[in-house]
Coordinates of C-alpha atoms and ligand atoms in Angstrom, one line a residue:
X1 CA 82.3 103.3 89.8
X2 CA 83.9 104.2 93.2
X3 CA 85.8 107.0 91.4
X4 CA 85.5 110.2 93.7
X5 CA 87.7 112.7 92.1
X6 CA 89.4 115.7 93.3
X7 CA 86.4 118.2 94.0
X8 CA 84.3 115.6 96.0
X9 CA 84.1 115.9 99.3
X10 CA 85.6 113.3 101.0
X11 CA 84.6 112.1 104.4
X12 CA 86.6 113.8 107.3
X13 CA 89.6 111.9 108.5
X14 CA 89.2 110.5 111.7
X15 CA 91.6 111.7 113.7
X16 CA 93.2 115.4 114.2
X17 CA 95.3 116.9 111.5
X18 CA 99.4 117.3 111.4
X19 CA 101.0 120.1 112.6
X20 CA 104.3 120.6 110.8
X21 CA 105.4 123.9 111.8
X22 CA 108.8 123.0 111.7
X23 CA 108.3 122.4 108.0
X24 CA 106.6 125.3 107.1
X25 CA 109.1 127.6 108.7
X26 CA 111.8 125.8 107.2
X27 CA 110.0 125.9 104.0
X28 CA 110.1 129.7 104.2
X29 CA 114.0 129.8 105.4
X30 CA 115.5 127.7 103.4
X31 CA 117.3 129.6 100.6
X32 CA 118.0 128.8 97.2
X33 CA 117.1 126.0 95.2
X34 CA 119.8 122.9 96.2
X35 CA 119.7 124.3 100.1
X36 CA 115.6 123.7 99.7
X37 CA 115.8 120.5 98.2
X38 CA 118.3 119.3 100.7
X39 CA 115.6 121.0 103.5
X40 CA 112.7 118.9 102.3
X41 CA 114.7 115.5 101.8
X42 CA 115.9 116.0 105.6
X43 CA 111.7 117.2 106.2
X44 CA 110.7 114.1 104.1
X45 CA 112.6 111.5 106.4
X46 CA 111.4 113.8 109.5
X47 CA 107.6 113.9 108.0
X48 CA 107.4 110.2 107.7
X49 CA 108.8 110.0 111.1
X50 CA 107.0 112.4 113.0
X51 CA 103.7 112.2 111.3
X52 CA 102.9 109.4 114.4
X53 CA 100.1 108.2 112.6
X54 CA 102.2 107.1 110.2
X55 CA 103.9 104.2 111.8
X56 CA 104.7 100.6 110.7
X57 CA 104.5 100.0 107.1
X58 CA 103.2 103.0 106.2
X59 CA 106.6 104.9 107.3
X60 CA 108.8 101.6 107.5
X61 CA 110.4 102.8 103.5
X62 CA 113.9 102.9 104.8
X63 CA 114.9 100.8 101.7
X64 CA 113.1 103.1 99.9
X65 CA 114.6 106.1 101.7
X66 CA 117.7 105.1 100.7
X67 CA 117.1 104.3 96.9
X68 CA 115.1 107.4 96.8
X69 CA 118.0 109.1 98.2
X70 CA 120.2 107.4 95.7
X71 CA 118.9 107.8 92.2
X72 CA 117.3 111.1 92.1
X73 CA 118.7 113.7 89.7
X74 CA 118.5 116.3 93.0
X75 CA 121.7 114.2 94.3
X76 CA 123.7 114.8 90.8
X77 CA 123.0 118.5 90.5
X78 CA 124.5 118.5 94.3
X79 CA 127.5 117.4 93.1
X80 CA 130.6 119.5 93.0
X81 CA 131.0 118.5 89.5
X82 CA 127.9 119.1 88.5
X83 CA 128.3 122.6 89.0
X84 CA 128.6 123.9 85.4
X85 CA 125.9 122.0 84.2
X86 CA 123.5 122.9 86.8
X87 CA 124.5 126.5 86.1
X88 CA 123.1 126.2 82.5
X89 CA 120.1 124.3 83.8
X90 CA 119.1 126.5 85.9
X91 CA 119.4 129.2 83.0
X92 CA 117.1 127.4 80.9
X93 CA 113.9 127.9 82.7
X94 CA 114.4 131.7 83.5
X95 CA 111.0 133.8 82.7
X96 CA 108.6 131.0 82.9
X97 CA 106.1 131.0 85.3
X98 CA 105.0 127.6 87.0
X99 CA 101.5 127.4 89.2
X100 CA 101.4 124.6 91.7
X101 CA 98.0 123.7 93.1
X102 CA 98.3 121.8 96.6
X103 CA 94.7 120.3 96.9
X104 CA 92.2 121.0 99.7
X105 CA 93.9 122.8 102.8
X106 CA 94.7 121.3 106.0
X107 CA 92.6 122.8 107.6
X108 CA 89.6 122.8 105.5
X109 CA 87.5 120.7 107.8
X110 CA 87.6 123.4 110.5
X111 CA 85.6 125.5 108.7
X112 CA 82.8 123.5 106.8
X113 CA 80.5 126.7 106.0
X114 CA 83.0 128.5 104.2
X115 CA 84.0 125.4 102.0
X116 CA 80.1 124.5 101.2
X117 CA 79.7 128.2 100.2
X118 CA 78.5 127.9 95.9
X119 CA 81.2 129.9 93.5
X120 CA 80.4 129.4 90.2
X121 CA 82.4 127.4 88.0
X122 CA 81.0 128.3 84.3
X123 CA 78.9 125.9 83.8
X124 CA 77.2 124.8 87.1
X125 CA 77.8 126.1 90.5
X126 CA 79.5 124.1 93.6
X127 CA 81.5 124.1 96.8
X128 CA 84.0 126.0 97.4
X129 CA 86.7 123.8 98.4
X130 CA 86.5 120.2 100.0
X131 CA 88.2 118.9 102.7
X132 CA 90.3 115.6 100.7
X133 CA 90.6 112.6 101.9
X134 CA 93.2 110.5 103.7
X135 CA 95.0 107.0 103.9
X136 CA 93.3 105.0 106.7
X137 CA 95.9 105.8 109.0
X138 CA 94.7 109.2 108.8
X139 CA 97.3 111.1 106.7
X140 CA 95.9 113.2 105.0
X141 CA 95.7 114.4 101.2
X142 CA 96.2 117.9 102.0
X143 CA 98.9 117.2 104.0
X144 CA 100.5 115.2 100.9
X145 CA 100.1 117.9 98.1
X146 CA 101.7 120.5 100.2
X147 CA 104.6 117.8 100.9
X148 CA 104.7 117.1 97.1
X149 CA 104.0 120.7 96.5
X150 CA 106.9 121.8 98.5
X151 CA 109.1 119.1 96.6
X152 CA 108.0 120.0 93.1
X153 CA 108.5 123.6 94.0
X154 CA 111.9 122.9 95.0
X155 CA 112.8 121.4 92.0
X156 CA 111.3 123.7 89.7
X157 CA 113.0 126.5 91.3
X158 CA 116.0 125.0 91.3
X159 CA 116.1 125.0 87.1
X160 CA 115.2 128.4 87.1
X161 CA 111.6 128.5 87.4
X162 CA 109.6 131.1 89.1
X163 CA 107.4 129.4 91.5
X164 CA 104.0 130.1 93.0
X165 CA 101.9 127.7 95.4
X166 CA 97.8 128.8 95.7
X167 CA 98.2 128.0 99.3
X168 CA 100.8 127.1 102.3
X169 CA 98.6 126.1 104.9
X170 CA 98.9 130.1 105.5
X171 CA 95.0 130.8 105.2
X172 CA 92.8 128.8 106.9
X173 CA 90.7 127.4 104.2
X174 CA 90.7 127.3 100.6
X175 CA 91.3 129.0 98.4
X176 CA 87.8 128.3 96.6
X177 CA 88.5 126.6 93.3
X178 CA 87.6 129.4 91.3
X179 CA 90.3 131.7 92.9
X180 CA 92.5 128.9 92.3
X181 CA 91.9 129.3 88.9
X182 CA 92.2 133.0 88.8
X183 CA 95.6 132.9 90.7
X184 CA 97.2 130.6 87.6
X185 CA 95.6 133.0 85.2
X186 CA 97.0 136.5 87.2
X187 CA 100.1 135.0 87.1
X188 CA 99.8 134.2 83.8
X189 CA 101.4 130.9 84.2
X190 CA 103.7 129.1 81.7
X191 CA 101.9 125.8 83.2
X192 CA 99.8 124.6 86.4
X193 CA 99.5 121.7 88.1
X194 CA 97.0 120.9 90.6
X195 CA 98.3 118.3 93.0
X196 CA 95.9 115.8 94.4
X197 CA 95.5 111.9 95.6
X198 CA 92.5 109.6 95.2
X199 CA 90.2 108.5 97.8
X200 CA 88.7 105.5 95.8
X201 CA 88.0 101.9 97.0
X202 CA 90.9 99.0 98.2
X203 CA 92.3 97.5 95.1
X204 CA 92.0 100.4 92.9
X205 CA 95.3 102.0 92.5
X206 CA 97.9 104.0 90.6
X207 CA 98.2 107.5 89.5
X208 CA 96.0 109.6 86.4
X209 CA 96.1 113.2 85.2
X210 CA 93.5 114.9 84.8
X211 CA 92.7 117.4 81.0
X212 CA 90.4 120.2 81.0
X213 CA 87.9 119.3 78.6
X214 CA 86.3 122.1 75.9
X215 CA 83.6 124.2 78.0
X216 CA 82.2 127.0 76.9
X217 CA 79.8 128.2 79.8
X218 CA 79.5 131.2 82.1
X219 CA 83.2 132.5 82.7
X220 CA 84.4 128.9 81.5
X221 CA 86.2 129.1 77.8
X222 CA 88.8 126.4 78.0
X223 CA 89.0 126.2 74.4
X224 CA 92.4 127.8 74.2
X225 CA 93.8 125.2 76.7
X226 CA 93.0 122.4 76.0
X227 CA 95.0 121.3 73.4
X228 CA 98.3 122.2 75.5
X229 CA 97.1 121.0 78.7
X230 CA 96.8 117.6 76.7
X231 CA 100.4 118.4 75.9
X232 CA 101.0 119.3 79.6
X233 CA 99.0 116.4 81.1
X234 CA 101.0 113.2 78.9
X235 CA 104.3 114.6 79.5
X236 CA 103.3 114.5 83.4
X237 CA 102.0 110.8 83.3
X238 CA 104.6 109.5 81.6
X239 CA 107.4 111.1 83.7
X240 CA 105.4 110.2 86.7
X241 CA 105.0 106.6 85.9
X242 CA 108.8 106.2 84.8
X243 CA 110.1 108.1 88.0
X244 CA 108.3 106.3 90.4
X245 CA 107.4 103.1 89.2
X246 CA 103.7 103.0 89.7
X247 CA 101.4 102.0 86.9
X248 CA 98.5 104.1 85.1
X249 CA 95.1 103.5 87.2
X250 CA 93.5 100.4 87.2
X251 CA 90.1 102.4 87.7
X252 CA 89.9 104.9 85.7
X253 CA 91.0 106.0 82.3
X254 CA 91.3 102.8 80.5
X255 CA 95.0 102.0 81.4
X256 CA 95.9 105.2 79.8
X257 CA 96.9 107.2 82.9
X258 CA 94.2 110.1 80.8
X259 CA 91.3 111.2 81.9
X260 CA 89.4 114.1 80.5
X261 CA 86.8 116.6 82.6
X262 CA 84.4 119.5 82.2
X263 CA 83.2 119.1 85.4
X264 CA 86.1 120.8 87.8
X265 CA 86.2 124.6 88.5
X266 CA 89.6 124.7 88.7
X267 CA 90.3 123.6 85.2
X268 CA 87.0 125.3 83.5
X269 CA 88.0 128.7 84.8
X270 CA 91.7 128.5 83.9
X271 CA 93.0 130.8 81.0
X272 CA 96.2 129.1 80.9
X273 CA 97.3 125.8 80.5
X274 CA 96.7 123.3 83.2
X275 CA 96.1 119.6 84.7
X276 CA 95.3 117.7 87.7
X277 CA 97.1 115.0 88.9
X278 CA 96.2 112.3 91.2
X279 CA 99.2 110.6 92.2
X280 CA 97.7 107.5 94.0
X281 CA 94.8 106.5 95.8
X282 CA 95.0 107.0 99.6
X283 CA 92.7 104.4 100.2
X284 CA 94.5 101.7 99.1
X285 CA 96.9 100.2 101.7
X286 CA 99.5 99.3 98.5
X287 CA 99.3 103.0 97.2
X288 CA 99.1 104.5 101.1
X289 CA 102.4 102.8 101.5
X290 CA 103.9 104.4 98.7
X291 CA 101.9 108.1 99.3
X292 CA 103.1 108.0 102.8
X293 CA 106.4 108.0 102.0
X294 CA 108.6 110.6 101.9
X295 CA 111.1 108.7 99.2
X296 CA 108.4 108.1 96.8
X297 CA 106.9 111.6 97.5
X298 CA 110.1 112.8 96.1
X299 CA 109.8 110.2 93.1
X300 CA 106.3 111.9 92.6
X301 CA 108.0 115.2 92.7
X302 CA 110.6 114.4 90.3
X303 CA 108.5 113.1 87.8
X304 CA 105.9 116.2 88.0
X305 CA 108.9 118.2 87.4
X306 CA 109.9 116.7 84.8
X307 CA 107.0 116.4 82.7
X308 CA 106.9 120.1 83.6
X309 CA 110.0 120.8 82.6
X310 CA 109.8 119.1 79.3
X311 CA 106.7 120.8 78.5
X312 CA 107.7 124.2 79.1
X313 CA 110.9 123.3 76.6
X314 CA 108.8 122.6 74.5
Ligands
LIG401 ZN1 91.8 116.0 96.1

């Protein structure tokens, strides 16, 4: 099986990494939930744009811009007369606590000592971070789950949520897995999701969350989450597959969209409850097409959010 997963480390993307510090600092600037959504759909078109190595295909999603710009429920709540209901929306989330988990860090690769450091995970020990892969283009993962990241957050925030991302491209590399456990569990999160895409062979494609699986080892109990991550983790898939379309993986998970692990740091160590998600697999030309573009990058968004959002309802 070709199945990688999101602790292994990937080969290096061949070409330099994106600079978006027009994002970031807008990211930081942009106030309040709607103004930041409106910031990242106008970043999204501007990312796919000005990424330059994403060109052709990979960026040609005007059609999709346009439905993507169209259907999603950001657009309603933007509406004038949407006002009143946002307003008790947003209300509805107050007091709970969401995680999000960007994958790798851009600039991981730079510093290849640091990341193949051991930390213990509970029951083994292993890198500290990885670098992620990319599409063949060279876009690469952990530019995506900060993109999505930035999305999700966004949204989130935007019902009411308080909002915290393990990294912004503001360190430069990292955090180790087992801090990005610890900074769900400080927080004491409601819920965390750790944002990732495949780097698996041509042909196999589509999205699957990951569940912590019981482990009792080391610092690793995970016996009190993982009933709710299960919870957590179907709500997730099935929002994600009915917002943007794409099907469960063809790869992994037997159709199910499900796959359970005992093998990741970042879910062994975590005291609260929490999933992966591997939206697509980068290094599939079908699924590159969709992961490089910003329209379906808000799709993913919506449909983290509101399996999220559902979840923390309960
Ligand atoms: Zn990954």
């Amino acid at each position: 099986m070709s199945y990688t997963g999101p602790e292994f480390d990937h080969p290096l993307p061949r070409r330099s990494r994106l600079r978006r510090p027009l994002a970031v600092t807008l990211a930081v600037l942009v106030p309040g939930a709607l103004l930041g959504w409106l910031g990242y759909e106008a970043l999204g078109g501007t990312g796919d744009g000005g990424a330059g190595r994403v060109t052709g295909a990979a960026s040609g999603g005007p059609g999709a811009t346009a439905a993507g710009d169209g259907d999603g429920k950001p657009a309603a709540s933007a509406s004038p007369s949407a006002t009143a209901t946002a307003t008790a929306t947003a209300a509805s989330l107050a007091g709970k606590v969401v995680v999000i988990d960007p994958g790798h860090n851009p600039t991981n690769f730079r510093h290849p000592d640091e990341i193949n450091g051991k930390v213990d995970v509970g029951t083994h020990r292993k890198e500290c971070d990885t670098t992620g892969t990319s599409t063949n283009s060279g876009y690469s993962e952990a530019a995506f789950t900060l993109d999505v990241a930035h999305r999700l957050s966004a949204l989130l925030r935007g019902q009411g949520a308080t909002v915290t991302l393990t990294q912004d491209a503001d360190r430069p590399y990292g955090p180790c897995v087992d801090e990005r456990a610890r900074i769900g569990n400080a927080a004491h999160a409601d819920a965390v999701v750790s944002i990732h895409a495949d780097g698996s062979g041509t042909g196999n494609r589509g999205y699957h969350v990951i569940l912590p699986g019981e482990v009792r080892a080391g610092a690793a109990d995970t016996r009190a989450i993982v009933g709710p991550s299960r919870e957590l983790g179907k709500l997730i898939a099935t929002d994600f597959g009915r917002v943007t379309g794409s099907a469960p993986a063809n790869y992994v998970g037997d159709g199910s969209g499900l796959v359970t692990r005992e093998d990741l740091g970042g879910l062994n160590l975590s005291t609260v409850p929490k999933v992966f998600i591997e939206c697509g697999n980068m290094r599939d030309s079908k699924d590159a097409a969709l992961l490089t573009s910003g329209a379906w990058r808000q799709k993913a968004a919506q449909g983290i959010s509101e399996g999220i959002v559902s979840f923390l309802r309960g």
